[in-house]
Coordinates of C-alpha atoms in Angstrom, one line a residue:
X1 CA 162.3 69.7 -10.4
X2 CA 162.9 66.0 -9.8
X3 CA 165.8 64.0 -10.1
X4 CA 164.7 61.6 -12.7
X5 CA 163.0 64.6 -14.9
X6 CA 166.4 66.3 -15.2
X7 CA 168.2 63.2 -16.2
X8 CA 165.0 62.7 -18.8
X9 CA 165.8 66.5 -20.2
X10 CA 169.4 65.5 -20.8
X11 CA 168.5 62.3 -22.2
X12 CA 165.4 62.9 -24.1
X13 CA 165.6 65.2 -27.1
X14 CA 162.5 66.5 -28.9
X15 CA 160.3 69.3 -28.6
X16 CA 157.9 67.9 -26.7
X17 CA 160.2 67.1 -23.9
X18 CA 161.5 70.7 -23.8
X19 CA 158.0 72.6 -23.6
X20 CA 156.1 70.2 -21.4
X21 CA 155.9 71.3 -17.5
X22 CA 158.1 68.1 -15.4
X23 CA 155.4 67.9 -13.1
X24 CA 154.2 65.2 -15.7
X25 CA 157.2 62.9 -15.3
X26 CA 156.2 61.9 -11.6
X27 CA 156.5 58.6 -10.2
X28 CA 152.9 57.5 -11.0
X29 CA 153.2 57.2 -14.9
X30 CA 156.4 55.3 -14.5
X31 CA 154.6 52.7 -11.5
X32 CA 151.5 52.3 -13.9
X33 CA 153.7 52.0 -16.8
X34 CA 155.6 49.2 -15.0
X35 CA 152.6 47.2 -13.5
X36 CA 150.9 46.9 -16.7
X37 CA 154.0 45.4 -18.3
X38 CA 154.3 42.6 -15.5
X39 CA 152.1 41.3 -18.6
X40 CA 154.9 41.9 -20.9
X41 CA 157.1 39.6 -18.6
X42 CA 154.8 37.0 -18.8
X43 CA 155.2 37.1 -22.4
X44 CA 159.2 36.7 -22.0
X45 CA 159.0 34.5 -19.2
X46 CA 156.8 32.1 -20.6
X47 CA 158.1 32.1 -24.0
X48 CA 161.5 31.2 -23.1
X49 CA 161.4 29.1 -20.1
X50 CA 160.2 26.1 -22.7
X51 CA 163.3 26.2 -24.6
X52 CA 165.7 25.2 -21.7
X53 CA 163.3 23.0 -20.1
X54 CA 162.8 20.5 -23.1
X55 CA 166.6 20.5 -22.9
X56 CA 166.6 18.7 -19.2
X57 CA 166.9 15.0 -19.5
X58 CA 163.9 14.5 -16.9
X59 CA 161.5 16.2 -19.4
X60 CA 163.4 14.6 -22.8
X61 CA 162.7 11.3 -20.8
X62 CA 159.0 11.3 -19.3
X63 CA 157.9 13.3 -22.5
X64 CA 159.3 11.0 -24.8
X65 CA 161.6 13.4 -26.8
X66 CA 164.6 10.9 -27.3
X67 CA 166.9 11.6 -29.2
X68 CA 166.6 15.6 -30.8
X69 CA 168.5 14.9 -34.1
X70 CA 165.6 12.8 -35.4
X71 CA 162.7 14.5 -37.1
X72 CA 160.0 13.2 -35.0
X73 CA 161.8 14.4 -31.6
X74 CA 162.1 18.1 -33.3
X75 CA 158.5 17.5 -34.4
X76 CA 157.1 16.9 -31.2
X77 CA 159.4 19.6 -28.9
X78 CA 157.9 22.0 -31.9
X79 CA 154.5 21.0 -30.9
X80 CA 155.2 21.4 -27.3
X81 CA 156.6 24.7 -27.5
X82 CA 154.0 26.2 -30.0
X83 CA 150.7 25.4 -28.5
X84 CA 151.9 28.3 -26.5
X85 CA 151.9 30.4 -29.2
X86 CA 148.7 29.4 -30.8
X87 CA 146.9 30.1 -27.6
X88 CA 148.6 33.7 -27.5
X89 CA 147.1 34.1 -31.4
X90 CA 143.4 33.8 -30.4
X91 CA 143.6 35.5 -27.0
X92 CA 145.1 38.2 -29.1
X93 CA 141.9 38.3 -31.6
X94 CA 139.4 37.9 -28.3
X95 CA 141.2 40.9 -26.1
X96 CA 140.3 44.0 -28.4
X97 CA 136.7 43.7 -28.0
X98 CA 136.7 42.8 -24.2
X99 CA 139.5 45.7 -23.7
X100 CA 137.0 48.3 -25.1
X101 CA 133.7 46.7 -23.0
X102 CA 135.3 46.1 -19.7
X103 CA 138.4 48.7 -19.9
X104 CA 142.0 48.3 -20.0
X105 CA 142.5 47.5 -15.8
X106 CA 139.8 45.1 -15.7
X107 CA 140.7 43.3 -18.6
X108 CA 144.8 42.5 -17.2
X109 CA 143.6 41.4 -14.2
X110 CA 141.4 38.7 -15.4
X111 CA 144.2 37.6 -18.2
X112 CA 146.2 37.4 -15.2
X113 CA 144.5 34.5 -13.8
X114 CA 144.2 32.6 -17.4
X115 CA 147.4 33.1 -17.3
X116 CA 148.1 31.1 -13.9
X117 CA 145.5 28.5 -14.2
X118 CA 147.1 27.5 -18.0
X119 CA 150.9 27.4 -16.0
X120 CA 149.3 25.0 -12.7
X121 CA 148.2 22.8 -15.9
X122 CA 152.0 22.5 -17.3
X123 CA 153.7 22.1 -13.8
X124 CA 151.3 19.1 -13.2
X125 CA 151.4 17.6 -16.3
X126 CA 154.6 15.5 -15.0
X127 CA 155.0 13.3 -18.2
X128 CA 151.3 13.6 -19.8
X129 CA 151.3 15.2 -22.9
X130 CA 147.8 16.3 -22.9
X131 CA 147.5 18.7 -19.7
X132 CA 150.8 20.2 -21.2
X133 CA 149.3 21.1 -24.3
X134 CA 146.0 22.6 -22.8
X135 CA 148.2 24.5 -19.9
X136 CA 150.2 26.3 -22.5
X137 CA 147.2 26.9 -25.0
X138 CA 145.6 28.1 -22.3
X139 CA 148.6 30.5 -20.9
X140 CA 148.6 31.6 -24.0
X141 CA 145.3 32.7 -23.9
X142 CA 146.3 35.4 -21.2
X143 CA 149.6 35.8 -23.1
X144 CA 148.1 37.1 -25.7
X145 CA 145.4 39.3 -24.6
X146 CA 148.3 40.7 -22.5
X147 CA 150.2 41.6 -25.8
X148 CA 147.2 43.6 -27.2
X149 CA 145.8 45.1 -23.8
X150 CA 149.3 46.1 -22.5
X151 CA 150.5 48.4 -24.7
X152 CA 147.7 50.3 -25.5
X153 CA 147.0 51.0 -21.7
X154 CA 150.4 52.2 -21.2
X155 CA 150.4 54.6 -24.7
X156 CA 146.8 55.9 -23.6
X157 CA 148.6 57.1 -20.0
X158 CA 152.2 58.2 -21.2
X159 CA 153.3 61.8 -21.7
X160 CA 153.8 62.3 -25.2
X161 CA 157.9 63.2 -25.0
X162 CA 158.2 60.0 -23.3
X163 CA 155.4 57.5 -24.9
X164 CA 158.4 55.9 -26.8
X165 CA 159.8 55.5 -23.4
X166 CA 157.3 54.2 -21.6
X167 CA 155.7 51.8 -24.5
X168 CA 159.3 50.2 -25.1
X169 CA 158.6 49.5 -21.3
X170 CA 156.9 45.9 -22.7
X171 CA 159.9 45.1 -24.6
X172 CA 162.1 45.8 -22.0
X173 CA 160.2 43.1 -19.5
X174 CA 159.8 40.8 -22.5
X175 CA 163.3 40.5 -22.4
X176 CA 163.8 41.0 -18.4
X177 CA 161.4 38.1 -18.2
X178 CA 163.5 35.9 -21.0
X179 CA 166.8 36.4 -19.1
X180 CA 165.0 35.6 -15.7
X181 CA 163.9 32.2 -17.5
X182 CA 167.1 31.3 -19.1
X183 CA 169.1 31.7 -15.7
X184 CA 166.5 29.4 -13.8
X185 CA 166.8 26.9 -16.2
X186 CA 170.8 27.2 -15.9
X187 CA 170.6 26.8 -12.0
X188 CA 168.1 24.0 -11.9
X189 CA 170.3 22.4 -14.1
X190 CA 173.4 22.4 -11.7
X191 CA 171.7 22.8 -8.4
X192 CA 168.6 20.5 -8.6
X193 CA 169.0 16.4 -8.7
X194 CA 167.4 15.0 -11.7
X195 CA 163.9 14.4 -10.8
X196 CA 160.8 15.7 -12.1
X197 CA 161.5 19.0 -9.7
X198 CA 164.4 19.5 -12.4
X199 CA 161.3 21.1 -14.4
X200 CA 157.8 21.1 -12.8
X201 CA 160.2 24.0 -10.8
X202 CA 160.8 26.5 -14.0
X203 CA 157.4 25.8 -15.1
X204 CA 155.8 26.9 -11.8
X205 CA 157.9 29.7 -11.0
X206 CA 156.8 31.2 -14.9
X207 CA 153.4 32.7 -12.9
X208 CA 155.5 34.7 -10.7
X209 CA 155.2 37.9 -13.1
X210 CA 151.2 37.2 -13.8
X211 CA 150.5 37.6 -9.6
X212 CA 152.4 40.5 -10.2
X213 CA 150.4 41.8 -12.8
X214 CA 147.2 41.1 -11.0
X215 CA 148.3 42.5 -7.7
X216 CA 149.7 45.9 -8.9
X217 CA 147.1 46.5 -11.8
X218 CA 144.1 46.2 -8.9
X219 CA 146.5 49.5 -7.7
X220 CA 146.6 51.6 -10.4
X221 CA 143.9 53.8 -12.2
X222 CA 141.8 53.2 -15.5
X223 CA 142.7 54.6 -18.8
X224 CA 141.7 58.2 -19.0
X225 CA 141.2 57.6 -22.7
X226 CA 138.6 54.5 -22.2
X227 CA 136.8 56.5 -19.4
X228 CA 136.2 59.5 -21.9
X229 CA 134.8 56.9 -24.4
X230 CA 132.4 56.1 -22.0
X231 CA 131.4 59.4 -21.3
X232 CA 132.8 59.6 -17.6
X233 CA 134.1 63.2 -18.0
X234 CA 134.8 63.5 -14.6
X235 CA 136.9 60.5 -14.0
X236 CA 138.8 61.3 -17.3
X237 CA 139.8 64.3 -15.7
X238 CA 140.6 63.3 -12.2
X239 CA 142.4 60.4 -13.7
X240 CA 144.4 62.7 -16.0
X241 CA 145.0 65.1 -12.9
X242 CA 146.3 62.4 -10.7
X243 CA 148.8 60.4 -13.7
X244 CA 150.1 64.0 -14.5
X245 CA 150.6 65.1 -11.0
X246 CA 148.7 68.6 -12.0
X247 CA 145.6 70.5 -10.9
X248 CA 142.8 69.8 -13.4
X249 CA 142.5 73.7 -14.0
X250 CA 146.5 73.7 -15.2
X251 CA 146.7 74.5 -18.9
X252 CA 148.6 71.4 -19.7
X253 CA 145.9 69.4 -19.1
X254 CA 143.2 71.3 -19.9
X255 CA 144.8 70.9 -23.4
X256 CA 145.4 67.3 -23.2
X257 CA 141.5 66.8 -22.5
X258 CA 140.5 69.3 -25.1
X259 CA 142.2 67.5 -27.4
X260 CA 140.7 63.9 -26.1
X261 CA 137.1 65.6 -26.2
X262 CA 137.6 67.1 -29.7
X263 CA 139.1 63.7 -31.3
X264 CA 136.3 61.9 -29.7
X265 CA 134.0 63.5 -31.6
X266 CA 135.7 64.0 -34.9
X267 CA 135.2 60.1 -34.5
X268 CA 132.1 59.6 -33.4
X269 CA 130.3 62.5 -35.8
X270 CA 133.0 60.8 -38.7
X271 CA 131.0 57.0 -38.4
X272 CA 128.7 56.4 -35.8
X273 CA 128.2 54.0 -33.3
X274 CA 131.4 51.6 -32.5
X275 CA 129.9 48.5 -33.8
X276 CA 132.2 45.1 -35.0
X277 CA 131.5 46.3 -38.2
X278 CA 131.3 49.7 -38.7
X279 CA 135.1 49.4 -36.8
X280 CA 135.9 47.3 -39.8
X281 CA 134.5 49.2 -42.6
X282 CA 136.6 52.6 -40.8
X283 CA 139.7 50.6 -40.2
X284 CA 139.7 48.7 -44.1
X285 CA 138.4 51.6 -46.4
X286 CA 139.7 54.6 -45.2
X287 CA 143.4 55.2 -46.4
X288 CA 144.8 56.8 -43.4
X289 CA 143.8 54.5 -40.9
X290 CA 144.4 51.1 -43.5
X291 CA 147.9 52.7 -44.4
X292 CA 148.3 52.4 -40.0
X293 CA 147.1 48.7 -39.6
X294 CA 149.1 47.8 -42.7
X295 CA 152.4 49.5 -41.0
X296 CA 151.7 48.1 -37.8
X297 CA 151.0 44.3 -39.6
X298 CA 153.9 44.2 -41.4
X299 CA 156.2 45.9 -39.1
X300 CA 155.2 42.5 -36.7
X301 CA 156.1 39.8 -39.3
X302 CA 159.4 41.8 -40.1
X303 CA 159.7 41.4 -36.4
X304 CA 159.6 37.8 -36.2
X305 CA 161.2 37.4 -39.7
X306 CA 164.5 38.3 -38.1
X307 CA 164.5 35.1 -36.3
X308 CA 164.7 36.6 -32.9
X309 CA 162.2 34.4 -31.4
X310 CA 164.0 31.2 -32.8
X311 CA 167.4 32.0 -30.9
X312 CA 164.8 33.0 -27.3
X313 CA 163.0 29.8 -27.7
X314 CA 166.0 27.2 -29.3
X315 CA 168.8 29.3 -27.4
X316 CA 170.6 26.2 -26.4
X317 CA 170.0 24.2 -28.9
X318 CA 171.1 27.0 -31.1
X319 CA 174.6 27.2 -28.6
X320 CA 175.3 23.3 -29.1
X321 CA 174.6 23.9 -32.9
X322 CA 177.8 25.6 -32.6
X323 CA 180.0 23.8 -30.9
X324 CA 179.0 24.4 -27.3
X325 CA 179.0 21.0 -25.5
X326 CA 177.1 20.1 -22.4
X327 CA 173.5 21.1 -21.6
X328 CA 174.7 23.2 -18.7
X329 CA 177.1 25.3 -20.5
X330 CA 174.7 25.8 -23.8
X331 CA 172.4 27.0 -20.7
X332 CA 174.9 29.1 -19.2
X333 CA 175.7 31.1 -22.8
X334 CA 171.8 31.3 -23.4
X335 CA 171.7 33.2 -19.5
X336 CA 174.2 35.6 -21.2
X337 CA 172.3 35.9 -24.2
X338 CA 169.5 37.5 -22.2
X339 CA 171.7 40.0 -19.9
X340 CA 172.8 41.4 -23.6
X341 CA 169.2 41.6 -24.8
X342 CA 168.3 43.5 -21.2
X343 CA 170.9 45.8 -21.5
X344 CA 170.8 46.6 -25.3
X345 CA 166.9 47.5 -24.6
X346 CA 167.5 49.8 -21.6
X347 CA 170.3 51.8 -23.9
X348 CA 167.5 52.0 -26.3
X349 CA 164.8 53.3 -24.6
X350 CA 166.7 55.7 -22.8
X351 CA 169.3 57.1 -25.6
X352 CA 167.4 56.4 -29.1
X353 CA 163.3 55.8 -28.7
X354 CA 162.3 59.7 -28.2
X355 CA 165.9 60.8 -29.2
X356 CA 167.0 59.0 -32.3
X357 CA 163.6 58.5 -33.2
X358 CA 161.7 55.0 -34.0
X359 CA 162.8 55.2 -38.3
X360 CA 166.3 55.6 -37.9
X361 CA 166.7 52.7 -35.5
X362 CA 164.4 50.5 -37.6
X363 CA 166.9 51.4 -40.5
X364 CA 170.4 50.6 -39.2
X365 CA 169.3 47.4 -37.3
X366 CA 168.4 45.9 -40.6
X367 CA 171.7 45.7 -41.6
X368 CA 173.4 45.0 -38.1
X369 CA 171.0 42.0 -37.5
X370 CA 171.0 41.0 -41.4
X371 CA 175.2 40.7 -41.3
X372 CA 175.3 39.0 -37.8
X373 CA 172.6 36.8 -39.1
X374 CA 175.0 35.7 -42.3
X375 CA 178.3 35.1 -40.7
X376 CA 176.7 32.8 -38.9
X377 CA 175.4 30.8 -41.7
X378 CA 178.6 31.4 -43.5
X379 CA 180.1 29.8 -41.0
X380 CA 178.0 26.8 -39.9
X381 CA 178.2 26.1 -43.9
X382 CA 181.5 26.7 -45.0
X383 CA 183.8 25.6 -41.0
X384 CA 181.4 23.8 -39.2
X385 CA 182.4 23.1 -35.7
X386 CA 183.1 18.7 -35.3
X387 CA 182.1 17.0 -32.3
X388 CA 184.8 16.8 -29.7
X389 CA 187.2 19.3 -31.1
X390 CA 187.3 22.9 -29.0
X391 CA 185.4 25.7 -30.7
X392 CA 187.4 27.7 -33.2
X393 CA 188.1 31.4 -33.3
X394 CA 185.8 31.8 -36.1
X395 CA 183.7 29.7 -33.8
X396 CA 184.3 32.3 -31.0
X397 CA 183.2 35.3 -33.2
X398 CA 180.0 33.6 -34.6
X399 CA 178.6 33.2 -30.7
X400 CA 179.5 36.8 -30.9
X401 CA 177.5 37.8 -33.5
X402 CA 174.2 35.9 -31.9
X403 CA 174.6 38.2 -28.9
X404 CA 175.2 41.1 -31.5
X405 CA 172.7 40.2 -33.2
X406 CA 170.2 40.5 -29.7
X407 CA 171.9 43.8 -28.9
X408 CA 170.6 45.1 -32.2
X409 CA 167.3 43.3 -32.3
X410 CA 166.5 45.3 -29.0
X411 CA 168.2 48.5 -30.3
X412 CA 165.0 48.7 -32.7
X413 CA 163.2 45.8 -34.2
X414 CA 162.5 44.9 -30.9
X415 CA 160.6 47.9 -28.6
X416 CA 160.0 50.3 -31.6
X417 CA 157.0 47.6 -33.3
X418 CA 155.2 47.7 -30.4
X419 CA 155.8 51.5 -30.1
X420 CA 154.7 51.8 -33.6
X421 CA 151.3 49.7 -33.1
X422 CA 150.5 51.3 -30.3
X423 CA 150.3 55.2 -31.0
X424 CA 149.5 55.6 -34.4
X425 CA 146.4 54.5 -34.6
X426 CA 143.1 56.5 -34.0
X427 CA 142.1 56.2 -30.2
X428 CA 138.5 54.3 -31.8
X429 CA 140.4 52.0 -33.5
X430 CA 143.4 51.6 -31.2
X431 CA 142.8 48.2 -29.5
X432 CA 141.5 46.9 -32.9
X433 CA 145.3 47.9 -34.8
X434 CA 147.2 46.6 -31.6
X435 CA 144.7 43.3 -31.5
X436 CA 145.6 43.1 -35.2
X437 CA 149.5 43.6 -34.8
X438 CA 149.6 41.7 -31.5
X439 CA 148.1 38.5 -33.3
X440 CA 150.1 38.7 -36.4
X441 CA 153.3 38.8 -34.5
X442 CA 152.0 35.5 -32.4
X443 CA 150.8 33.8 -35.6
X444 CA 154.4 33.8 -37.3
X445 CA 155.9 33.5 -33.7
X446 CA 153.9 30.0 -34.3
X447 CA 155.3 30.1 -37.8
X448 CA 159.2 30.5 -36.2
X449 CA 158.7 28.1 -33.1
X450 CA 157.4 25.2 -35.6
X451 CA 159.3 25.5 -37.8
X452 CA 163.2 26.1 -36.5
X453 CA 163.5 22.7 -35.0
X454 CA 163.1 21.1 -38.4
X455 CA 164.7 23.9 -40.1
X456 CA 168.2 22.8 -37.6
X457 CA 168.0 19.9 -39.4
X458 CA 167.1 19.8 -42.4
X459 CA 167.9 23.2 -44.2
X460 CA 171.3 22.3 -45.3
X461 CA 173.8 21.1 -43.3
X462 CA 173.9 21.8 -39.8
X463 CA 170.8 24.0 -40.5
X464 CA 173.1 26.9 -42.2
X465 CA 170.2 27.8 -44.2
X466 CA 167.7 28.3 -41.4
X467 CA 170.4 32.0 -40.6
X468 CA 170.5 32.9 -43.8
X469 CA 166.9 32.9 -44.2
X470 CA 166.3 34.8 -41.4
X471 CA 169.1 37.8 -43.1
X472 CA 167.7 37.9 -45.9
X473 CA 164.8 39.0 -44.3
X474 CA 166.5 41.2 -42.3
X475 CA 168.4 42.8 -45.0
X476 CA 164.7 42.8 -47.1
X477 CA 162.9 45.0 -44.1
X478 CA 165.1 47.7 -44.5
X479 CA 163.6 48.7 -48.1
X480 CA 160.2 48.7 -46.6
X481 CA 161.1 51.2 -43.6
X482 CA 162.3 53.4 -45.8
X483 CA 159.7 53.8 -48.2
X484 CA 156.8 53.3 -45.7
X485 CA 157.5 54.0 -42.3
X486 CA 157.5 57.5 -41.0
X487 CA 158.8 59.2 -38.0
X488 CA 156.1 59.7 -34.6
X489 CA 158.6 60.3 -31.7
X490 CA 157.7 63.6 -30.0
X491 CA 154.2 63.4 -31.6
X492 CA 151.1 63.7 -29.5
X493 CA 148.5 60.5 -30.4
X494 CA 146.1 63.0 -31.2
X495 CA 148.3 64.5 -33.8
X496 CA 148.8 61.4 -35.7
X497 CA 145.8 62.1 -38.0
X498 CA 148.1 64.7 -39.7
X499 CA 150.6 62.5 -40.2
X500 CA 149.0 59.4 -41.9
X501 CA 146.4 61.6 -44.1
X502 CA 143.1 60.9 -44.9
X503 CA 140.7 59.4 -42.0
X504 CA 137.5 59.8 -42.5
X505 CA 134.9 59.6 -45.1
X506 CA 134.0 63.3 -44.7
X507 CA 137.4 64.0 -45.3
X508 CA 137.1 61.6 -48.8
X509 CA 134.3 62.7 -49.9
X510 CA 135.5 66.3 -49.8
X511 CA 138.4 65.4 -51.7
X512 CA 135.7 63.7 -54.4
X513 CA 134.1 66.7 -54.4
X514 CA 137.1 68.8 -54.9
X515 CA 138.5 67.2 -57.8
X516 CA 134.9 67.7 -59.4
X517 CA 134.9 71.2 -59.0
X518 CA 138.7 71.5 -60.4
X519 CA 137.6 69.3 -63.2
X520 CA 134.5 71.1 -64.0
X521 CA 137.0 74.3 -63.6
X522 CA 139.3 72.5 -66.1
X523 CA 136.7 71.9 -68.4
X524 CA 135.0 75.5 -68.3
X525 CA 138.6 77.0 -69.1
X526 CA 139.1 74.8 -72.4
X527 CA 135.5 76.1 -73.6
X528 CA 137.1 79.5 -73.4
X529 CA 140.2 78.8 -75.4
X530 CA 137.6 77.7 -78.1
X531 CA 135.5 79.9 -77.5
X532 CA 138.8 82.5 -78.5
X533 CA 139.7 81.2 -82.1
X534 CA 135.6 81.6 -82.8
X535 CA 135.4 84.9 -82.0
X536 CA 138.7 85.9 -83.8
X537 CA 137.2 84.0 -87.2
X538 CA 134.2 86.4 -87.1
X539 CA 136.0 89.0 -87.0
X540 CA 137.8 88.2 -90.0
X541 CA 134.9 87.2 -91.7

């Protein structure tokens, strides 16, 4: 037995992880796992990057941002950082039916270059506003087929005990990605003279992670799951064979495939042919599978209700906010911001995603990131810090609470959503619910990243209101976990049917016929208790 399986047993607690054989947890699930989510860094990298470069006083002056207190300057850095985000929205929408024509591999490698083509655009914009915009529309393109394509490749590959695990893997270089950003823009700032290098150099550097992606996906296999919708049985099971490091006559595997084969059918005997529509019609009327995309849909605007991707993208503008002066130092906090967030999401995944469970840590980050949220607020409102006086204590604690409040973000909100989108869903519909999922959490992304800079300024004084909006909605998701969410860690994606009830129209229409025949029962027993007092009169008579 391995090393890193042992340290997974004492780690790892659910059934799954004590009855599966360790050969599984081999090296090549975690390598695969880890390629695909170069993706995932992209995601971070890019999304972050913008806030500390529209900070630098080369950019503020050949872009024309002036001075950020006025409406007009936050209107336009908005613009600038969002066309990112609106790219990411469609590529999103366009990746699920590419993913499931071209397969999962195929499809990162070619994001991968959108990807780099849109980030040569924004590193030669120098000054033009135009090439900017298209460059991060079109990075978002890749950005967001990424988001839908990444984690349902790595869920289709990981063992079930450690799906949570691996999945959270995306989160985990989202925010890997982030703290890599925020620590470039913090040297560049101190290290580089102030010239148009000061930013073309952050923006070029961002396509590090997607020549990554493209160079180690062309190394790893296809899912096994897309291959056995394509009827390529035997590559489904040499695929399988090599990712679980077991002979394809072991009776692990020859379970796991079984169990592919046999929901493969159920589906395809349950509507038909996969067309756009008949997807739809199976996704929207059928309870158990709506009842998943409605989970995984709201789950993603609770995620960016938070406000988590306000403080990643407006980090130092967040820090001066508070009393932090100097672009450098607000940098400097916002590089420390992102170590938090990287460890707070490795403690997760290893000690609470397959352990804890998904539900519980949904639950109690409500609350953590709901207070931090409001003593911030509180305090902006009630002791707002004054320019050129030293921070105050209460000051102190209130920077403490945003890097609480990341520590707790990435304790739940943050790896179990995409957890959540990714393996509850049937495998026909999969890349359809994470499509869905991936593009509502880039539409209010867009929402957060437009709106914020205004918000700073304009929802009461020094933007207090802009926090307690965001805990209120933190403080609001907890009621819907509770009363919609269930538990999946340990579960096999096959065995999520069970779990979320009704999904197919067989299934419905057997229930139809069921309360029929209990009627008609019902109905046959009441002619019998009248049929009782007749009989007794009769007699009488």
């Amino acid at each position: 037995m391995s090393l890193s399986t042992r340290v997974l047993q004492k780690i790892v607690r659910n059934e799954a992880m004590a009855s599966d054989p360790p050969e599984i947890y081999g090296w090549r699930v975690y390598l695969l796992a880890c390629s695909a989510c170069f993706g995932a860094m992209s995601f971070g990298w890019d999304s972050s990057v913008i806030g500390g470069v529209i900070e630098l006083d080369p950019f503020v002056k050949d872009f024309g941002l002036g001075d950020r207190h006025t409406p007009a300057s936050a209107s336009l850095a908005a613009n600038i950082v969002s066309t990112l985000q609106a790219g990411c929205f469609v590529g999103a929408l366009v990746a699920s039916p590419l993913t499931d024509r071209f397969g999962r591999k195929w499809c990162l490698i070619g994001v991968s270059l959108v990807i780099i083509i849109g980030i040569i655009m924004q590193a030669a914009a120098s000054g033009n506003l135009g090439p900017m915009y298209a460059g991060r529309f079109i990075a978002g393109l890749g950005v967001g087929a990424a988001s839908t394509i990444n984690p349902t490749y790595v869920s289709e590959n990981a063992p079930r005990a450690i799906r949570g695990l691996l999945t959270g893997l995306y989160q985990l270089f989202i925010v890997t990605g982030g703290m890599i950003a925020f620590w470039i823009n913090y040297s560049v700032s101190i290290h580089f003279p102030a010239t148009k290098i000061m930013y073309i150099f952050p923006l070029a550097i961002q396509a590090l992670p997607a020549v990554l992606l493209c160079v180690c996906m062309l190394m790893c296999q296809e899912s096994p799951r897309w291959l056995a919708r394509q009827d390529r049985w035997e590559d489904t099971k040499r695929v399988l064979s090599r990712i679980r490091n077991l002979p394809p006559t072991h009776p692990y595997l020859e379970e796991e495939f079984k169990e592919i084969v046999d929901q493969l059918e159920h589906e395809r005997n349950m509507i038909g042919d996969a067309s756009f529509w008949n997807l739809q019609r199976e996704m929207w009327t059928i309870a158990g599978n709506r009842r998943r995309v409605l989970i995984s849909i709201v789950l993603m605007i609770c995620q960016q209700m938070t406000g988590t991707n306000a403080i990643n993208t407006y980090a130092p503008t967040i820090f001066k906010n508070l009393g932090l002066t100097g672009t450098s130092t607000s940098l400097f906090s916002t590089g420390i911001y992102g170590i938090v967030k990287v460890t707070s999401c490795v403690c997760f995944l290893l000690f609470m995603a397959d352990s804890l469970g998904r539900r519980r840590s949904l639950l109690w980050t409500s609350i953590a990131q709901g207070l931090a949220m409001f003593y911030i607020g509180l305090y902006v409102r009630i002791a707002p810090p004054k320019e050129g006086q030293s921070v105050p204590p209460a000051g102190y604690f209130a920077l403490v609470s945003i890097f609480l409040f990341a520590a707790f973000f990435q304790f739940g909100w943050g790896p179990a959503c995409w957890i959540y989108a990714s393996e509850i869903p049937t495998a026909r519909l999969r890349s359809l619910n994470v499509a869905y999922a991936a593009a509502t959490q880039w539409l209010f992304n867009f929402v957060v990243a437009r709106a914020v800079p205004t918000m700073l300024i304009t929802a009461g004084s020094n933007g207090y209101g802009t926090y307690l909006i965001f805990g209120s909605f933190c403080f609001s998701m907890f009621v819907f976990v509770w009363f919609f969410v269930p538990e999946t860690k340990g579960m096999s994606l096959e065995a999520m049917d069970g779990l979320f009830g009704v999904t197919d129209d067989s299934a419905k229409s057997l229930t139809a016929e069921e309360e029929t025949e209990t009627n008609k029962e019902k109905e046959k027993e009441k002619e019998k208790d009248k049929e009782v007092p007749r009989a007794q009169q009769a007699e009488v008579a």
